[in-house]
mmCIF file of C-alpha atoms in Angstrom:
data_model
loop_
_atom_site.group_PDB
_atom_site.id
_atom_site.type_symbol
_atom_site.label_atom_id
_atom_site.label_comp_id
_atom_site.label_asym_id
_atom_site.label_seq_id
_atom_site.Cartn_x
_atom_site.Cartn_y
_atom_site.Cartn_z
ATOM 1 C CA MET A 2 -3.917 -39.479 -48.238
ATOM 2 C CA GLU A 3 -7.604 -38.703 -48.815
ATOM 3 C CA TRP A 4 -8.561 -42.373 -48.502
ATOM 4 C CA LEU A 5 -6.387 -42.694 -45.392
ATOM 5 C CA ASN A 6 -8.060 -39.624 -43.927
ATOM 6 C CA LEU A 7 -11.515 -41.061 -44.663
ATOM 7 C CA ALA A 8 -10.671 -44.508 -43.276
ATOM 8 C CA LEU A 9 -9.276 -43.088 -40.044
ATOM 9 C CA ARG A 10 -12.291 -40.797 -39.583
ATOM 10 C CA TRP A 11 -14.642 -43.723 -40.120
ATOM 11 C CA ILE A 12 -12.785 -45.952 -37.670
ATOM 12 C CA HIS A 13 -12.568 -43.131 -35.129
ATOM 13 C CA LEU A 14 -16.306 -42.551 -35.390
ATOM 14 C CA ILE A 15 -17.150 -46.253 -34.988
ATOM 15 C CA VAL A 16 -14.972 -46.918 -31.945
ATOM 16 C CA GLY A 17 -15.863 -43.528 -30.453
ATOM 17 C CA ILE A 18 -19.557 -44.445 -30.587
ATOM 18 C CA ALA A 19 -18.733 -47.757 -28.880
ATOM 19 C CA TRP A 20 -16.774 -46.036 -26.088
ATOM 20 C CA ILE A 21 -19.156 -43.159 -25.427
ATOM 21 C CA GLY A 22 -22.164 -45.456 -25.777
ATOM 22 C CA SER A 23 -20.851 -47.857 -23.135
ATOM 23 C CA SER A 24 -19.922 -44.909 -20.905
ATOM 24 C CA PHE A 25 -23.416 -43.427 -21.158
ATOM 25 C CA TYR A 26 -24.967 -46.847 -20.509
ATOM 26 C CA PHE A 27 -22.972 -47.570 -17.357
ATOM 27 C CA VAL A 28 -23.503 -44.068 -15.957
ATOM 28 C CA TRP A 29 -27.238 -44.499 -16.505
ATOM 29 C CA GLN A 30 -27.164 -47.948 -14.943
ATOM 30 C CA ASP A 31 -25.108 -46.770 -11.965
ATOM 31 C CA ASN A 32 -27.541 -43.935 -11.249
ATOM 32 C CA SER A 33 -30.654 -46.071 -11.737
ATOM 33 C CA LEU A 34 -29.883 -48.831 -9.230
ATOM 34 C CA GLU A 35 -32.550 -49.818 -6.727
ATOM 35 C CA ALA A 36 -32.153 -51.544 -3.376
ATOM 36 C CA THR A 37 -32.107 -55.352 -3.641
ATOM 37 C CA ALA A 38 -34.536 -57.567 -1.782
ATOM 38 C CA ASP A 39 -31.815 -59.956 -0.561
ATOM 39 C CA ASP A 40 -29.570 -57.098 0.651
ATOM 40 C CA PRO A 41 -31.960 -54.371 1.893
ATOM 41 C CA GLU A 42 -29.295 -52.625 4.000
ATOM 42 C CA ARG A 43 -26.893 -52.565 1.060
ATOM 43 C CA LYS A 44 -24.098 -54.188 3.009
ATOM 44 C CA ARG A 45 -22.694 -55.971 -0.049
ATOM 45 C CA LEU A 46 -24.633 -54.605 -3.003
ATOM 46 C CA GLN A 47 -24.907 -51.066 -4.272
ATOM 47 C CA GLY A 48 -28.171 -52.081 -5.916
ATOM 48 C CA GLU A 49 -29.767 -53.860 -8.871
ATOM 49 C CA ILE A 50 -31.748 -53.033 -11.970
ATOM 50 C CA TRP A 51 -34.089 -54.920 -14.273
ATOM 51 C CA MET A 52 -34.079 -54.025 -17.966
ATOM 52 C CA VAL A 53 -35.841 -55.090 -21.133
ATOM 53 C CA HIS A 54 -34.281 -54.690 -24.571
ATOM 54 C CA GLY A 55 -34.517 -56.435 -27.911
ATOM 55 C CA GLY A 56 -37.248 -58.786 -26.720
ATOM 56 C CA GLY A 57 -35.287 -60.017 -23.698
ATOM 57 C CA PHE A 58 -35.013 -59.309 -19.959
ATOM 58 C CA TYR A 59 -31.773 -58.438 -18.185
ATOM 59 C CA HIS A 60 -30.991 -58.383 -14.467
ATOM 60 C CA ALA A 61 -27.836 -56.571 -13.328
ATOM 61 C CA LYS A 62 -26.406 -56.123 -9.819
ATOM 62 C CA LYS A 63 -23.588 -53.878 -8.666
ATOM 63 C CA TYR A 64 -21.373 -54.754 -5.718
ATOM 64 C CA LYS A 65 -20.045 -52.053 -3.438
ATOM 65 C CA VAL A 66 -16.553 -53.543 -3.689
ATOM 66 C CA ALA A 67 -16.566 -57.046 -5.198
ATOM 67 C CA PRO A 68 -18.490 -60.353 -5.065
ATOM 68 C CA SER A 69 -17.407 -63.106 -2.691
ATOM 69 C CA ASP A 70 -16.239 -65.249 -5.616
ATOM 70 C CA LEU A 71 -14.986 -64.276 -9.045
ATOM 71 C CA PRO A 72 -17.038 -65.563 -12.000
ATOM 72 C CA GLN A 73 -15.336 -67.736 -14.592
ATOM 73 C CA HIS A 74 -15.873 -65.167 -17.337
ATOM 74 C CA LEU A 75 -15.393 -61.453 -16.569
ATOM 75 C CA HIS A 76 -15.786 -58.876 -19.336
ATOM 76 C CA TRP A 77 -13.440 -55.888 -19.256
ATOM 77 C CA PHE A 78 -14.387 -52.598 -20.925
ATOM 78 C CA LYS A 79 -11.142 -51.114 -22.178
ATOM 79 C CA TRP A 80 -10.572 -51.559 -25.892
ATOM 80 C CA GLU A 81 -13.304 -49.079 -26.792
ATOM 81 C CA ALA A 82 -11.268 -46.365 -25.047
ATOM 82 C CA TYR A 83 -7.894 -47.457 -26.396
ATOM 83 C CA THR A 84 -8.981 -47.772 -30.037
ATOM 84 C CA THR A 85 -10.769 -44.417 -29.906
ATOM 85 C CA TRP A 86 -7.592 -42.734 -28.698
ATOM 86 C CA MET A 87 -5.314 -44.567 -31.148
ATOM 87 C CA SER A 88 -7.523 -43.806 -34.163
ATOM 88 C CA GLY A 89 -7.906 -40.181 -33.053
ATOM 89 C CA MET A 90 -4.155 -39.743 -32.686
ATOM 90 C CA SER A 91 -3.582 -41.304 -36.108
ATOM 91 C CA LEU A 92 -6.079 -38.885 -37.619
ATOM 92 C CA LEU A 93 -4.424 -35.948 -35.844
ATOM 93 C CA VAL A 94 -1.050 -36.945 -37.307
ATOM 94 C CA VAL A 95 -2.421 -37.317 -40.841
ATOM 95 C CA VAL A 96 -4.401 -34.066 -40.870
ATOM 96 C CA TYR A 97 -2.081 -31.755 -38.924
ATOM 97 C CA TYR A 98 1.420 -33.247 -38.686
ATOM 98 C CA LEU A 99 1.832 -34.655 -42.211
ATOM 99 C CA SER A 100 0.059 -31.917 -44.179
ATOM 100 C CA GLY A 101 2.475 -29.046 -43.672
ATOM 101 C CA PRO A 102 2.086 -25.908 -41.554
ATOM 102 C CA ALA A 103 -0.966 -24.515 -43.392
ATOM 103 C CA PHE A 104 -3.452 -26.418 -41.238
ATOM 104 C CA LEU A 105 -1.383 -26.287 -38.052
ATOM 105 C CA LEU A 106 -0.137 -22.708 -37.759
ATOM 106 C CA PRO A 107 -1.582 -19.247 -38.441
ATOM 107 C CA LEU A 108 -0.092 -17.181 -41.232
ATOM 108 C CA GLY A 109 3.127 -15.456 -40.189
ATOM 109 C CA SER A 110 3.729 -17.688 -37.188
ATOM 110 C CA GLU A 111 7.329 -17.607 -36.022
ATOM 111 C CA LEU A 112 6.957 -20.934 -34.267
ATOM 112 C CA GLY A 113 7.917 -23.047 -37.273
ATOM 113 C CA TYR A 114 6.451 -26.332 -38.485
ATOM 114 C CA LEU A 115 8.355 -28.555 -36.048
ATOM 115 C CA GLY A 116 7.663 -26.083 -33.276
ATOM 116 C CA GLY A 117 3.936 -26.330 -33.986
ATOM 117 C CA ILE A 118 4.093 -30.118 -33.850
ATOM 118 C CA ALA A 119 6.000 -29.900 -30.550
ATOM 119 C CA VAL A 120 3.321 -27.616 -29.090
ATOM 120 C CA GLY A 121 0.591 -29.992 -30.260
ATOM 121 C CA LEU A 122 2.196 -33.111 -28.816
ATOM 122 C CA GLY A 123 3.230 -31.216 -25.699
ATOM 123 C CA SER A 124 -0.379 -30.216 -25.047
ATOM 124 C CA LEU A 125 -1.449 -33.877 -25.154
ATOM 125 C CA ILE A 126 1.283 -35.191 -22.871
ATOM 126 C CA GLY A 127 1.462 -32.148 -20.621
ATOM 127 C CA GLY A 128 -2.325 -31.975 -20.377
ATOM 128 C CA TRP A 129 -2.506 -35.487 -18.929
ATOM 129 C CA VAL A 130 0.441 -34.944 -16.561
ATOM 130 C CA VAL A 131 -0.976 -31.710 -15.122
ATOM 131 C CA TYR A 132 -4.498 -33.141 -14.830
ATOM 132 C CA ASP A 133 -3.238 -36.290 -13.090
ATOM 133 C CA LEU A 134 -1.130 -34.255 -10.656
ATOM 134 C CA ILE A 135 -4.169 -32.123 -9.802
ATOM 135 C CA CYS A 136 -6.249 -35.243 -9.144
ATOM 136 C CA ARG A 137 -3.556 -36.804 -6.929
ATOM 137 C CA SER A 138 -2.968 -33.571 -5.020
ATOM 138 C CA PRO A 139 -4.937 -32.539 -1.893
ATOM 139 C CA LEU A 140 -7.356 -30.819 -4.308
ATOM 140 C CA GLY A 141 -8.549 -34.279 -5.347
ATOM 141 C CA LYS A 142 -10.087 -34.927 -1.939
ATOM 142 C CA ASP A 143 -12.955 -32.518 -2.662
ATOM 143 C CA ASP A 144 -14.740 -33.238 -5.953
ATOM 144 C CA ARG A 145 -16.041 -29.669 -6.333
ATOM 145 C CA ILE A 146 -12.668 -28.014 -5.751
ATOM 146 C CA LEU A 147 -11.088 -30.599 -8.037
ATOM 147 C CA ALA A 148 -13.607 -29.850 -10.800
ATOM 148 C CA LEU A 149 -12.964 -26.100 -10.567
ATOM 149 C CA SER A 150 -9.201 -26.684 -10.654
ATOM 150 C CA VAL A 151 -9.425 -28.885 -13.750
ATOM 151 C CA VAL A 152 -11.712 -26.379 -15.505
ATOM 152 C CA ALA A 153 -9.252 -23.571 -14.732
ATOM 153 C CA PHE A 154 -6.400 -25.611 -16.198
ATOM 154 C CA ILE A 155 -8.380 -26.385 -19.371
ATOM 155 C CA ALA A 156 -9.224 -22.674 -19.714
ATOM 156 C CA VAL A 157 -5.526 -21.738 -19.571
ATOM 157 C CA LEU A 158 -4.630 -24.474 -22.062
ATOM 158 C CA THR A 159 -7.385 -23.304 -24.419
ATOM 159 C CA TYR A 160 -6.221 -19.688 -24.271
ATOM 160 C CA VAL A 161 -2.616 -20.648 -25.021
ATOM 161 C CA LEU A 162 -3.406 -23.004 -27.913
ATOM 162 C CA THR A 163 -5.806 -20.585 -29.625
ATOM 163 C CA HIS A 164 -3.079 -17.936 -29.562
ATOM 164 C CA VAL A 165 -0.310 -20.223 -30.865
ATOM 165 C CA LEU A 166 -1.918 -22.672 -33.321
ATOM 166 C CA SER A 167 -4.383 -22.023 -36.124
ATOM 167 C CA GLY A 168 -8.007 -21.821 -35.028
ATOM 168 C CA ARG A 169 -9.077 -25.264 -36.199
ATOM 169 C CA ALA A 170 -5.854 -26.890 -34.984
ATOM 170 C CA ALA A 171 -6.274 -25.293 -31.555
ATOM 171 C CA PHE A 172 -9.847 -26.581 -31.189
ATOM 172 C CA LEU A 173 -8.838 -30.071 -32.293
ATOM 173 C CA HIS A 174 -5.846 -30.146 -29.944
ATOM 174 C CA VAL A 175 -7.958 -29.093 -26.963
ATOM 175 C CA GLY A 176 -10.330 -31.926 -27.887
ATOM 176 C CA ALA A 177 -7.427 -34.347 -28.359
ATOM 177 C CA THR A 178 -6.026 -33.344 -24.964
ATOM 178 C CA LEU A 179 -9.362 -34.052 -23.294
ATOM 179 C CA GLY A 180 -9.603 -37.332 -25.203
ATOM 180 C CA THR A 181 -6.084 -38.241 -24.084
ATOM 181 C CA ILE A 182 -7.052 -37.520 -20.476
ATOM 182 C CA MET A 183 -10.115 -39.754 -20.837
ATOM 183 C CA ALA A 184 -8.156 -42.657 -22.338
ATOM 184 C CA ALA A 185 -5.306 -42.230 -19.857
ATOM 185 C CA ASN A 186 -7.817 -42.346 -17.001
ATOM 186 C CA VAL A 187 -8.851 -45.765 -18.249
ATOM 187 C CA PHE A 188 -5.294 -47.007 -18.874
ATOM 188 C CA PHE A 189 -3.477 -45.587 -15.837
ATOM 189 C CA VAL A 190 -6.169 -45.450 -13.137
ATOM 190 C CA ILE A 191 -9.410 -47.318 -13.800
ATOM 191 C CA MET A 192 -7.991 -50.534 -15.263
ATOM 192 C CA PRO A 193 -5.029 -50.877 -12.820
ATOM 193 C CA ASN A 194 -7.371 -50.425 -9.849
ATOM 194 C CA GLN A 195 -9.728 -53.037 -11.260
ATOM 195 C CA ARG A 196 -6.775 -55.403 -11.675
ATOM 196 C CA LYS A 197 -5.775 -54.784 -8.046
ATOM 197 C CA THR A 198 -9.292 -55.751 -6.970
ATOM 198 C CA VAL A 199 -9.240 -58.947 -9.024
ATOM 199 C CA ALA A 200 -5.722 -59.851 -7.831
ATOM 200 C CA ALA A 201 -6.705 -59.355 -4.187
ATOM 201 C CA MET A 202 -9.719 -61.628 -4.606
ATOM 202 C CA GLN A 203 -7.623 -64.292 -6.326
ATOM 203 C CA ALA A 204 -5.231 -64.146 -3.385
ATOM 204 C CA GLY A 205 -8.085 -64.605 -0.936
ATOM 205 C CA GLN A 206 -7.829 -61.029 0.344
ATOM 206 C CA THR A 207 -10.448 -58.316 0.791
ATOM 207 C CA PRO A 208 -10.061 -55.616 -1.874
ATOM 208 C CA ASP A 209 -9.488 -52.058 -0.688
ATOM 209 C CA PRO A 210 -12.623 -49.942 -1.446
ATOM 210 C CA ILE A 211 -10.394 -46.942 -2.265
ATOM 211 C CA TRP A 212 -9.397 -48.577 -5.552
ATOM 212 C CA GLY A 213 -12.978 -48.518 -6.779
ATOM 213 C CA LEU A 214 -13.574 -44.984 -5.476
ATOM 214 C CA LYS A 215 -10.559 -43.601 -7.355
ATOM 215 C CA GLY A 216 -11.660 -45.328 -10.527
ATOM 216 C CA LYS A 217 -15.174 -43.998 -10.069
ATOM 217 C CA GLN A 218 -13.878 -40.429 -9.700
ATOM 218 C CA ARG A 219 -12.023 -40.613 -13.015
ATOM 219 C CA SER A 220 -14.977 -42.306 -14.699
ATOM 220 C CA VAL A 221 -17.265 -39.436 -13.649
ATOM 221 C CA HIS A 222 -14.780 -36.955 -15.116
ATOM 222 C CA ASN A 223 -14.831 -38.889 -18.371
ATOM 223 C CA THR A 224 -18.605 -38.813 -18.714
ATOM 224 C CA PHE A 225 -18.821 -35.030 -18.255
ATOM 225 C CA VAL A 226 -16.113 -34.468 -20.879
ATOM 226 C CA THR A 227 -17.813 -36.564 -23.577
ATOM 227 C CA LEU A 228 -20.115 -33.891 -25.036
ATOM 228 C CA PRO A 229 -17.424 -31.168 -25.092
ATOM 229 C CA VAL A 230 -15.094 -33.608 -26.876
ATOM 230 C CA LEU A 231 -17.774 -34.450 -29.446
ATOM 231 C CA PHE A 232 -18.255 -30.726 -30.116
ATOM 232 C CA LEU A 233 -14.505 -30.265 -30.603
ATOM 233 C CA MET A 234 -14.337 -33.274 -32.935
ATOM 234 C CA ILE A 235 -16.668 -31.558 -35.415
ATOM 235 C CA SER A 236 -15.563 -27.957 -34.786
ATOM 236 C CA ASN A 237 -13.122 -27.866 -37.706
ATOM 237 C CA HIS A 238 -16.116 -27.739 -40.058
ATOM 238 C CA TYR A 239 -17.193 -24.379 -38.607
ATOM 239 C CA PRO A 240 -14.558 -21.681 -39.204
ATOM 240 C CA GLY A 241 -16.933 -19.030 -37.921
ATOM 241 C CA LEU A 242 -16.165 -20.457 -34.472
ATOM 242 C CA THR A 243 -12.555 -21.557 -34.797
ATOM 243 C CA GLU A 244 -11.460 -18.286 -36.418
ATOM 244 C CA HIS A 245 -13.512 -15.992 -34.217
ATOM 245 C CA PRO A 246 -11.414 -13.258 -32.524
ATOM 246 C CA TYR A 247 -12.540 -14.659 -29.165
ATOM 247 C CA SER A 248 -12.434 -18.305 -30.193
ATOM 248 C CA TRP A 249 -11.057 -19.443 -26.827
ATOM 249 C CA LEU A 250 -14.112 -18.031 -25.043
ATOM 250 C CA VAL A 251 -16.421 -19.581 -27.650
ATOM 251 C CA LEU A 252 -14.783 -22.968 -27.106
ATOM 252 C CA LEU A 253 -15.041 -22.768 -23.304
ATOM 253 C CA ALA A 254 -18.645 -21.546 -23.424
ATOM 254 C CA VAL A 255 -19.903 -24.302 -25.719
ATOM 255 C CA ALA A 256 -17.908 -26.926 -23.798
ATOM 256 C CA ALA A 257 -19.446 -25.729 -20.533
ATOM 257 C CA ILE A 258 -22.929 -25.941 -22.054
ATOM 258 C CA GLY A 259 -22.182 -29.491 -23.227
ATOM 259 C CA ALA A 260 -21.061 -30.489 -19.736
ATOM 260 C CA ALA A 261 -24.211 -28.893 -18.275
ATOM 261 C CA VAL A 262 -26.410 -30.875 -20.678
ATOM 262 C CA ARG A 263 -24.622 -34.060 -19.627
ATOM 263 C CA LEU A 264 -25.154 -33.166 -15.957
ATOM 264 C CA ALA A 265 -28.865 -32.663 -16.586
ATOM 265 C CA PHE A 266 -29.192 -36.145 -18.067
ATOM 266 C CA VAL A 267 -27.136 -37.721 -15.273
ATOM 267 C CA LEU A 268 -29.483 -36.110 -12.741
ATOM 268 C CA ARG A 269 -32.455 -37.291 -14.777
ATOM 269 C CA HIS A 270 -31.393 -40.893 -14.104
ATOM 270 C CA THR A 271 -32.137 -40.412 -10.409
ATOM 271 C CA GLY A 272 -35.140 -38.134 -10.854
ATOM 272 C CA ARG A 273 -33.231 -35.041 -9.691
ATOM 273 C CA MET A 274 -33.177 -33.098 -12.942
ATOM 274 C CA LYS A 275 -35.033 -29.792 -12.658
ATOM 275 C CA PRO A 276 -37.411 -28.762 -15.463
ATOM 276 C CA TRP A 277 -35.458 -25.548 -16.070
ATOM 277 C CA MET A 278 -32.056 -27.190 -16.671
ATOM 278 C CA LEU A 279 -32.250 -28.075 -20.370
ATOM 279 C CA PRO A 280 -34.116 -24.849 -21.309
ATOM 280 C CA ALA A 281 -31.391 -22.931 -19.455
ATOM 281 C CA CYS A 282 -28.757 -24.711 -21.555
ATOM 282 C CA LEU A 283 -30.659 -23.737 -24.702
ATOM 283 C CA VAL A 284 -30.842 -20.108 -23.583
ATOM 284 C CA ALA A 285 -27.106 -20.152 -22.854
ATOM 285 C CA PHE A 286 -26.410 -21.601 -26.297
ATOM 286 C CA LEU A 287 -28.503 -18.904 -27.964
ATOM 287 C CA ALA A 288 -26.635 -16.302 -25.912
ATOM 288 C CA VAL A 289 -23.327 -17.647 -27.239
ATOM 289 C CA ILE A 290 -24.669 -17.381 -30.793
ATOM 290 C CA GLY A 291 -25.678 -13.779 -30.195
ATOM 291 C CA ALA A 292 -22.389 -12.915 -28.522
ATOM 292 C CA THR A 293 -20.299 -14.355 -31.362
ATOM 293 C CA ALA A 294 -22.284 -12.382 -33.923
ATOM 294 C CA ALA A 295 -21.913 -9.168 -31.910
ATOM 295 C CA THR A 296 -18.162 -9.537 -31.366
ATOM 296 C CA ARG A 297 -17.102 -11.003 -34.712
ATOM 297 C CA ASP A 298 -15.748 -7.712 -36.087
ATOM 298 C CA LEU A 299 -13.978 -6.609 -32.910
ATOM 299 C CA GLY A 300 -10.830 -8.621 -33.490
ATOM 300 C CA GLY A 301 -9.547 -7.205 -36.771
ATOM 301 C CA ALA A 302 -9.151 -4.045 -38.782
ATOM 302 C CA PRO A 303 -12.196 -2.695 -40.616
ATOM 303 C CA VAL A 304 -12.547 -3.758 -44.224
ATOM 304 C CA SER A 305 -11.695 -0.985 -46.647
ATOM 305 C CA THR A 306 -12.513 -0.533 -50.304
ATOM 306 C CA PRO A 307 -10.696 1.372 -53.046
ATOM 307 C CA LEU A 308 -14.003 2.880 -54.185
ATOM 308 C CA ALA A 309 -15.196 6.263 -52.985
ATOM 309 C CA GLU A 310 -17.706 6.292 -50.161
ATOM 310 C CA GLY A 311 -21.169 5.433 -51.451
ATOM 311 C CA GLU A 312 -19.811 4.453 -54.879
ATOM 312 C CA GLU A 313 -20.352 0.993 -56.337
ATOM 313 C CA ALA A 314 -18.754 -0.403 -59.442
ATOM 314 C CA ALA A 315 -21.085 -1.761 -62.094
ATOM 315 C CA PRO A 316 -21.275 -5.567 -62.037
ATOM 316 C CA ASP A 317 -20.025 -5.860 -65.627
ATOM 317 C CA THR A 318 -17.022 -3.654 -64.826
ATOM 318 C CA LEU A 319 -16.306 -5.451 -61.558
ATOM 319 C CA GLU A 320 -16.451 -9.005 -62.888
ATOM 320 C CA PRO A 321 -12.982 -9.064 -64.539
ATOM 321 C CA VAL A 322 -11.461 -7.547 -61.394
ATOM 322 C CA VAL A 323 -13.149 -10.131 -59.174
ATOM 323 C CA MET A 324 -12.052 -13.039 -61.371
ATOM 324 C CA ALA A 325 -8.473 -11.732 -61.272
ATOM 325 C CA ILE A 326 -8.685 -11.734 -57.468
ATOM 326 C CA VAL A 327 -10.082 -15.271 -57.436
ATOM 327 C CA ALA A 328 -7.407 -16.466 -59.863
ATOM 328 C CA ALA A 329 -4.626 -15.079 -57.673
ATOM 329 C CA ARG A 330 -6.051 -15.884 -54.241
ATOM 330 C CA CYS A 331 -8.324 -18.910 -54.604
ATOM 331 C CA GLN A 332 -7.625 -21.037 -57.670
ATOM 332 C CA THR A 333 -4.414 -22.641 -56.413
ATOM 333 C CA CYS A 334 -6.738 -24.911 -54.386
ATOM 334 C CA HIS A 335 -10.182 -24.344 -55.870
ATOM 335 C CA SER A 336 -9.615 -25.433 -59.455
ATOM 336 C CA ARG A 337 -10.231 -28.699 -61.249
ATOM 337 C CA LYS A 338 -6.516 -29.460 -61.014
ATOM 338 C CA PRO A 339 -5.207 -27.713 -57.877
ATOM 339 C CA THR A 340 -1.586 -26.587 -57.942
ATOM 340 C CA TYR A 341 -1.243 -26.254 -54.160
ATOM 341 C CA GLU A 342 0.829 -29.095 -52.701
ATOM 342 C CA GLY A 343 -1.243 -31.718 -50.919
ATOM 343 C CA PHE A 344 -4.481 -31.153 -52.855
ATOM 344 C CA ASP A 345 -5.255 -33.621 -55.613
ATOM 345 C CA GLU A 346 -8.887 -32.479 -55.755
ATOM 346 C CA PRO A 347 -10.509 -29.111 -54.975
ATOM 347 C CA PRO A 348 -11.461 -28.944 -51.249
ATOM 348 C CA LYS A 349 -15.119 -29.947 -50.751
ATOM 349 C CA GLY A 350 -15.467 -30.023 -54.553
ATOM 350 C CA VAL A 351 -15.566 -26.219 -54.760
ATOM 351 C CA VAL A 352 -14.245 -25.092 -58.160
ATOM 352 C CA LEU A 353 -13.885 -21.349 -58.827
ATOM 353 C CA GLU A 354 -12.480 -21.132 -62.348
ATOM 354 C CA THR A 355 -15.239 -19.190 -64.119
ATOM 355 C CA PRO A 356 -17.822 -16.512 -63.255
ATOM 356 C CA ALA A 357 -20.463 -19.257 -63.471
ATOM 357 C CA ASP A 358 -18.537 -21.300 -60.885
ATOM 358 C CA LEU A 359 -18.294 -18.288 -58.611
ATOM 359 C CA ARG A 360 -22.009 -17.564 -58.936
ATOM 360 C CA HIS A 361 -22.809 -21.191 -58.129
ATOM 361 C CA TRP A 362 -20.752 -21.058 -54.916
ATOM 362 C CA ALA A 363 -21.605 -17.434 -54.079
ATOM 363 C CA GLY A 364 -23.230 -18.228 -50.715
ATOM 364 C CA PRO A 365 -20.389 -20.337 -49.240
ATOM 365 C CA VAL A 366 -17.722 -17.978 -50.619
ATOM 366 C CA LEU A 367 -19.456 -15.008 -48.990
ATOM 367 C CA VAL A 368 -19.529 -16.823 -45.653
ATOM 368 C CA GLN A 369 -15.979 -18.168 -45.769
ATOM 369 C CA ALA A 370 -13.970 -15.533 -47.650
ATOM 370 C CA VAL A 371 -15.841 -12.280 -47.053
ATOM 371 C CA HIS A 372 -17.910 -12.327 -43.878
ATOM 372 C CA GLY A 373 -15.880 -14.829 -41.845
ATOM 373 C CA GLU A 374 -12.485 -14.091 -43.459
ATOM 374 C CA THR A 375 -11.480 -17.717 -42.843
ATOM 375 C CA MET A 376 -10.504 -18.440 -46.437
ATOM 376 C CA PRO A 377 -7.965 -18.649 -47.956
ATOM 377 C CA LEU A 378 -6.819 -20.995 -45.209
ATOM 378 C CA GLY A 379 -4.456 -19.066 -42.956
ATOM 379 C CA ASN A 380 -4.561 -16.361 -45.655
ATOM 380 C CA LEU A 381 -1.760 -18.222 -47.425
ATOM 381 C CA THR A 382 -2.329 -16.277 -50.636
ATOM 382 C CA GLU A 383 -2.413 -12.961 -48.719
ATOM 383 C CA ILE A 384 -5.749 -11.667 -49.942
ATOM 384 C CA ARG A 385 -6.135 -7.991 -48.992
ATOM 385 C CA PRO A 386 -9.122 -6.433 -47.170
ATOM 386 C CA GLU A 387 -10.048 -4.306 -50.168
ATOM 387 C CA GLU A 388 -10.056 -7.430 -52.358
ATOM 388 C CA ARG A 389 -12.462 -9.121 -49.954
ATOM 389 C CA ALA A 390 -14.662 -6.016 -50.129
ATOM 390 C CA LEU A 391 -14.780 -6.093 -53.936
ATOM 391 C CA LEU A 392 -15.431 -9.823 -53.945
ATOM 392 C CA GLY A 393 -18.246 -9.327 -51.451
ATOM 393 C CA GLN A 394 -19.783 -6.497 -53.473
ATOM 394 C CA TRP A 395 -19.901 -8.633 -56.612
ATOM 395 C CA LEU A 396 -21.129 -11.760 -54.802
ATOM 396 C CA GLU A 397 -23.941 -9.915 -53.018
ATOM 397 C CA ASN A 398 -25.406 -9.261 -56.470
ATOM 398 C CA LYS A 399 -24.961 -12.877 -57.573
ATOM 399 C CA THR A 400 -26.449 -14.868 -54.711
ATOM 400 C CA GLU A 401 -29.536 -16.887 -55.555
ATOM 401 C CA GLY A 402 -32.643 -14.708 -55.614
ATOM 402 C CA ASN A 403 -30.605 -11.522 -56.025
ATOM 403 C CA GLU A 404 -29.214 -11.959 -59.533
ATOM 404 C CA GLN A 405 -28.485 -8.668 -61.256
#
């Protein structure tokens, strides 16, 4: 399973780079076109661009609708999108649908394992259906109203998933839903409309410009979603975000910043980017960091300790207690031979069998188990607040540079 997980992640990364890279390239090219000398009024051509790369020169032209004659060889950009979606779905199944409820559902969820899978798959299918209906509705006639409507839908979906699934599963499923929308745009809208254009030309007919305009609308949506999706792809490595009491707001805020950064670069292609745009995105990102730090403790009960106020146990006295806590709450996964089903090796190589092991990993354990309260995963071993407090007290004295 670990090799399968690695292989799927690698494939997903490779084909994802190919898809997003081609998307970024064509958006840049589309926004960098200049008027052509042989078509100054742009009756047939949208424009042209000269490029140099790898020691060679390239000359590309874009037609408003289509050329008068089809070339013998026409390259279609589609498999980058399809393979990205297929590899991503395979990875989602392996990590969340074949690994039991621990990764998929929060502790104490009444939804059930199959119910969690149904919610996950339902978000992917339902997300595309609702998005497509919004685009085909009268709202789709105004790009700004359409954008606000889609954002509102994604916000509702995010809120629901972060309150039903585990934090990391919710983030990944929002990302998978957006990825499904992107791939479905290619499969159900962009490619069919391109085929209609080609078929009309082969039949000696004039293609309808609306086919290209509809495809262009979906393509623009795809490019603004790319950076939010990339953020969500890596979010499972950062439990401080996925397990935050206001994780749905964190997700939406960072996604919005990603979309704003993408907008700034799109505008840069045509010389319309303002100098303040990227610094404003940075300021917004720093504001999110500050807000998450300020609100981290607002979502749960305060940590208590069995010691009297102001009293601290001596490190030598506390060590056996702490190791008993670690043995009961952590070692099922974090031992050289894990006993928890599904783990053949300790996660991330973290072994916590001895005081020396615990001292070695003091920093990460403080972050994950004490400050962030994201480990044990889903609190499967039911570690108590006072146990976290004792663990934190001992670890604070054992972090590098503070050895006592």
